[in-house]
Structure formats: structure tokens, C-alpha cells
């Protein structure tokens, strides 16, 4: 055997294709062919060489290595047409030379087809490492010297073999090491981090190896072959993704797709229906591979490739993939929590939006980018996972800029992107709020709060000042409709007894919406735009009526019905049915590839738009019940003052947030001036005070008791803040108050109540009680401030607050009380002051020196806020006698 190997290695040196036997291409040798051609002889030589390299005797293996090197040199020489021209060929004519060159190129193609076919099928799978090494070396040499036309017949099969060899030739010990290191709790870092680090190292090693070098050279040749050969590579990539055993193969396939998408885009454009389109199958395979891949490096490569490929895929298939990815993201939370699926879905949409922006200009008949994708991205920006939220933020920014530049907003109105998409954001938020997943509800609450803070769920600025025109009225109607629907949904959520994380944001968002609209809310049967000559709309979110204390929604008598917990549960079940109806047109995702059959255009055919838009005036003829302002305040107060049935985590912050938002809501009502008849608004505020104040005073009084059920100091302080916001102008005036039997309608009783709390041990109660007294002094009837008793009580309370050296907010509250007192005199000169203000000033003058002494001492305070308030007091008293 050793001698035969040496003899063969000497015989084959310098042989040509014809000398080996000539003939065509034979890809396999079954041993029964009588006519030995060059193809068969070359295959048999390689088989013998590999057998010698795996021999049991050392001397045979050594001679086998010599034979392998000789055979490698022969094979590379046969595949290189540039070295096959002999020296006497220079005397041939041009026509004979061209014929000779053509024969040589054909022989080189034969040799390459035979060698590469056998090497990738048998050589790369040889059991002997030495045999595998010599085959890889020969394969690299063939790829290096061959022309694109030489490799064209076997290019697709060669690329597939190289892709599969990326993982097949990798040592199994690396996979064992990576899995064990990820599960080792003794080493530093988390398991996922160690897994990702090892995966990155393995991919870098694979991409810098000889197989990757050969693959890159093959891909560089693709641009020089014909279109038919290029298109054969697409099914190859799809097959390698689906059948690849390791992530190195999948990562290399993703890089190959990205490379060809940029260098040969025509290779991915197929004619015919989408059901047989290889590009769509590859697009689907990339999505599923990225979703199911564990390592971050390979997943990022596949997502990158998907984005590049989406620019070349049919638009309908890309839109359906995006819709399924959005739905997959929404379903992968709550009890079905799957962070990997959520991240894969977000990364897929981002890759398509960022790298295939041309697809965003065609949303199909249903305009999915504006109505589905961007609303999901708006909610996804509030995901708890920062990586996922960053991906959705990129989708929102990039997709929003394209939507704004495209000008496709015929059915919506607004300047900013949020306002243009407001009807669709509204539906997405409502769907998330009614979702069974608590995480989705939290996302919706955060998104709703963002919309509320951005003044989009508020009247337009021109409608508030009464300068609205017909063009601006469409924006007003769109905002009114969305605000009404969202406020109604917030109210229903708040009314349910269950407390969950994020429900406080719902209260805050609802109070902001109600506060924005109360300045032009309908009252006494009129509305703002009807007063200005515009046709009446029924979409006002909030309504102000005096006799609606038992109404949660206008005219429903909700509080008088004494809803039980069963009613709440029944209401929740109705919400689930409504959610199912909202997504009735979406397809269910079952987790396997049949659930995302993007190639079937009939199954996922986009139906034409039925014309039922969200904001057309024709769809707004049927309004919804407006929320009663007093009922909404009462509902929030119930949430803040209700006693928990058991110690529930998070109930105290929720109750505190409810009272704090109630205070902000009441302040917005006080600041709504000039919109209605003054007497009506004063009466409304007075009635609201009489409805809510007794419960607040009672809760504060109960909070001072020492039993276990007493109100926590935080809630007492927030209740005092609500009282301060609830006090109406001219409180205590007998001309306005007809209910003299109310315990706390007397300002002096209220003032003494607040002053009595200024010595509480909790500094928040001391601060808020002093601020409540300040609000009372600023709004009480004039006759009470003309008495020395009220002045003395106010100064005693302020002096007590200024003695607090630990908490500067308490000292500032004391100065605010003095500032409210001196501000009642006004800014007029004494000669120009009216009689009431003159009497107030005359009542304060005996205490002027004491006030100035307090002010001068406060100017030396270390806190800037305190000194600023003291300066305001000094400025207000500069003209006093």
C-alpha cells in the first residue's frame, strides 16, 4: 500500500484532463463503469488517498500524505485554465487559439465540477482529521484559482456545503463548554452573558476560518454569474437556515443574505405568485430563526439580514410579516411572557423600518403602518425591558419621520405625529388597557400619561381663546372624540375595586384630561362651540352640572345604584368580549411555521378599506356619555379614602396618588376662568365643596386618632392638599352660601381646624395644614379678615411653622400664609384702595412690625425658596403706611 501511494504520487504529476482519460462529468463512481474517464479516475484517486491517510500503519499514512499533496496540486492545476496552455500554443492561429482556450475552459469546468462535488459530499465528512484537512485545503485552492464561469454549474451546491460545514467541522467540545459555562453559577456574570460571550468568540473564530474564506470568495463570484445561477442561491440559504445544526451556519447564512442583498439585489426578485416565491420563504425563515435563536450575536445577524431582504421582498408579504410580529409582541407578555419573542418581534419591525424604509410608503389598502405598526411602537416604547423599548423607539422615530414626510393623513388632523395618529393610538391604548396581561395594561397607562402630558388630549389653543375657524374645528373634534373615549375608559378602570401597578397612572391621566377640558366643558345645557356659533358636538369628555353628584356619567345615577363587586366582575367580562371583537380580524399565532404562512396570498389577502375611519365627522354623529366632573372627583376621592380590606402591597402609594391627582384636578377647575357665567361657576364650586369637604374633614379628623385604622400621615397631608384646592372664592359669604348648617362653611372654624394641625409630629401634615390655611385666607370672605382674631390666628400659625429648622418646606408654607394675608390688601395705593381692602389693611397694620420682623429674619434663611417668599412679602408691604 505504501509503495502504491508513492508510485501514484509520481505518476500523476503534470497530467492533463485528456491524459487522465478525458470525457465528461461523472459525479459519483459506483465501481461498475467499464470505460474509465478522467472523472472516474480522479474520484478513485481521491478515494484511495483518503483511505491511505486513515490506514492503521504509520508508513502508509506518511505515503498517503505525500499522495494527498500531489493529488491536491493536480486537482488545482486541472481547475485553473490559465496554466493549461502549453508553450507551443503560441504558434496557433487566432481561431485555433480561441478554440483551444474554450476546450481548456470546458475541461477546467469538468474538473471543478467533479472535484468540488466529491470533496463537499465525501471529503468534508471524512472520519480522519488529516483527510478532512487536505480536502479543505484543496477546496480552498480550487475556489482561489477558478473563474466564476468555471464554478457556475456547482456554485449553489458549493455554497450550501460550505455553509453546513461551518458548524459541521466545528469541534463538539466548544458547544459542550458553552453550555456548561452558561449554567455554571460559580463563575462571574450571569449565565446569558457568559453564553453570549462564548458565542461571539465561536462566531468570530468560524468567520475567520478557511471555510468562511472559501465561502466569501464564492459569494464574490456571484455577481459575475448569470441571473439563473444567482437565484438558485436563495433556496440554498433558506434550506441552510432551516436545517443548519449550529448557530455558526445560521450566522454565516445571514451574512451571506446581507451580502447578496446589497451586491446582487436582482437575485431575490422572482416572478409569479407569492406562494412559490423563494424570497418570501427565506424572509419567513429569517424571522423564525431570529426568534428562536438563543445567542445575541447570531440573532442580530439574522435580524440585520431580514431588514436588508425585506427591501427586495413583495410588499404584501412584508406587511403581513410586520403585522404578525406586532401581534406576537402583544401576545408574549403576562402569563405568556416570552422576553425572547418580544425582543425578536421588536427587532424584526425595527430592521424592516430602518433598513427597508421604501416599504413604509405603501401601507396597503388598510394602511397598516399608521393604523397598526406605529401605535404598537408607541406602546412598546414603554416596555420594562430597556432593550425592547429602545428598539420600539427607533421604530417610532424612523417610521414617524417617513409618515410625516409622505403626507398620508387625509383622514386625520394635527401637526405632530402623535396628534396625526391620535385615533389609532386611542384604539391601541384601549385594546391594551382591556388586555388580560397586566404588563400590557401598564404600557398603556404609561402611553396614555405621555399623551396627556403632551397636551394632545386637550382642546386646541385657538378653541380655548375663542378664535377657532373651520379648519381648526376638525382638529378640535378629533381631540374631543379621543379624549372622551379615553377618559371614559379611564373612569371605568378606576371604578373597579382591584388595585394593580400602573392604575395610579390611569388616575393621573384621567385627571389631566378632565382638567384640560373642564375650561370649556358644557354647563347648564350649553357648550363652548355652540356659544361661538359652531355646530354642537356630543364628544365633550367632561360635563359640569350642579345636580349631578350621583352621576358618574352624565345622567346615569351611578353612585345611587350601589354597584356590587359582581357588577364590577360582569363589567370586566364585557371588556374581554370587547377586546376579542377589536382583534377579530387578526389571525391567531400558534407558534409553528404554519401560523405564519406568509407565502399564501389568499390566506392573508388584505381586504380593501371599508371606509370606516376613526375621525370622519360621519362616524362622530353618535356620541358617548360625558363624564360628570363632580362624579369623577367623587370616584377619585373614594379611591383615596377607601380602607383596604387587607394589607396589600402598593395600596398606600395608590391612595396617595389618587388624592394628589384629585388636588390637581380641583386646581384646574379653579383656574378655568372666563368660560361661563361667573355666578354659575361660583355656585358649582360651592356645591362641589359641600359635597366633598365633609368626607375630607372627617378622614383628617379620624387620622389624628391613635387606633390601628387611623389614616397614615401621607394620606392626611394629601387630604389637606385636596381641601386647599377645593376651597372656593368668597367662602363664608352669606350672599352666596345658603346652607348655614354645614359644619365647615364657617371660614374661622376651618382656619382653626387647619391651625390645630400645624403642631402635628409629621412634617408633611404641618406643611399642608399651613398651606391649606394660606389657601383659605386667600379666598375667604372679606368680613372675616377685618377681625383681629383671624389675623392673630394666621400669624401664630406662621410663627409656629417658621420655628421648624429641619424642614424648609414647612417654613416656606408659613411665609406663604403671611403672603396670602398681605396680598388680600391688593397692590393699590392707599388713596386708591377700595373700602374693603382698606379695612383689611387697617386690621393688619397693628401687626405690621411683627410681620416685618418675621420677614427680615427669613431673609437670612439658608434655603433660597424661603428667602424668595420673604422678599415677596417685603415687596407687597413697601407702600404700606
Coordinates of C-alpha atoms in Angstrom, one line a residue, residues 378 381 396-397 400 404 412-426 447 450-451 454 456-457 478-479 482:
X378 CA -45.8 53.9 20.7
X381 CA -41.6 52.5 23.9
X396 CA -41.4 55.2 16.2
X397 CA -38.7 57.8 15.3
X400 CA -42.8 58.6 12.2
X404 CA -44.7 62.8 8.3
X412 CA -56.6 62.7 10.5
X413 CA -55.7 66.1 11.6
X414 CA -52.8 67.6 13.5
X415 CA -49.3 69.0 13.4
X416 CA -47.3 66.5 15.5
X417 CA -47.1 62.8 14.8
X418 CA -48.9 61.8 17.9
X419 CA -51.8 64.1 17.0
X420 CA -51.9 62.8 13.4
X421 CA -52.1 59.2 14.7
X422 CA -54.3 60.0 17.7
X423 CA -57.4 57.9 16.6
X424 CA -55.2 54.9 16.0
X425 CA -53.2 55.5 19.2
X426 CA -56.5 55.7 21.0
X447 CA -48.5 55.8 26.9
X450 CA -47.5 60.6 27.9
X451 CA -50.3 61.7 25.6
X454 CA -48.1 66.4 25.8
X456 CA -52.7 66.3 22.8
X457 CA -55.8 65.2 24.7
X478 CA -60.7 64.7 16.7
X479 CA -59.2 65.7 20.1
X482 CA -60.3 60.7 21.5

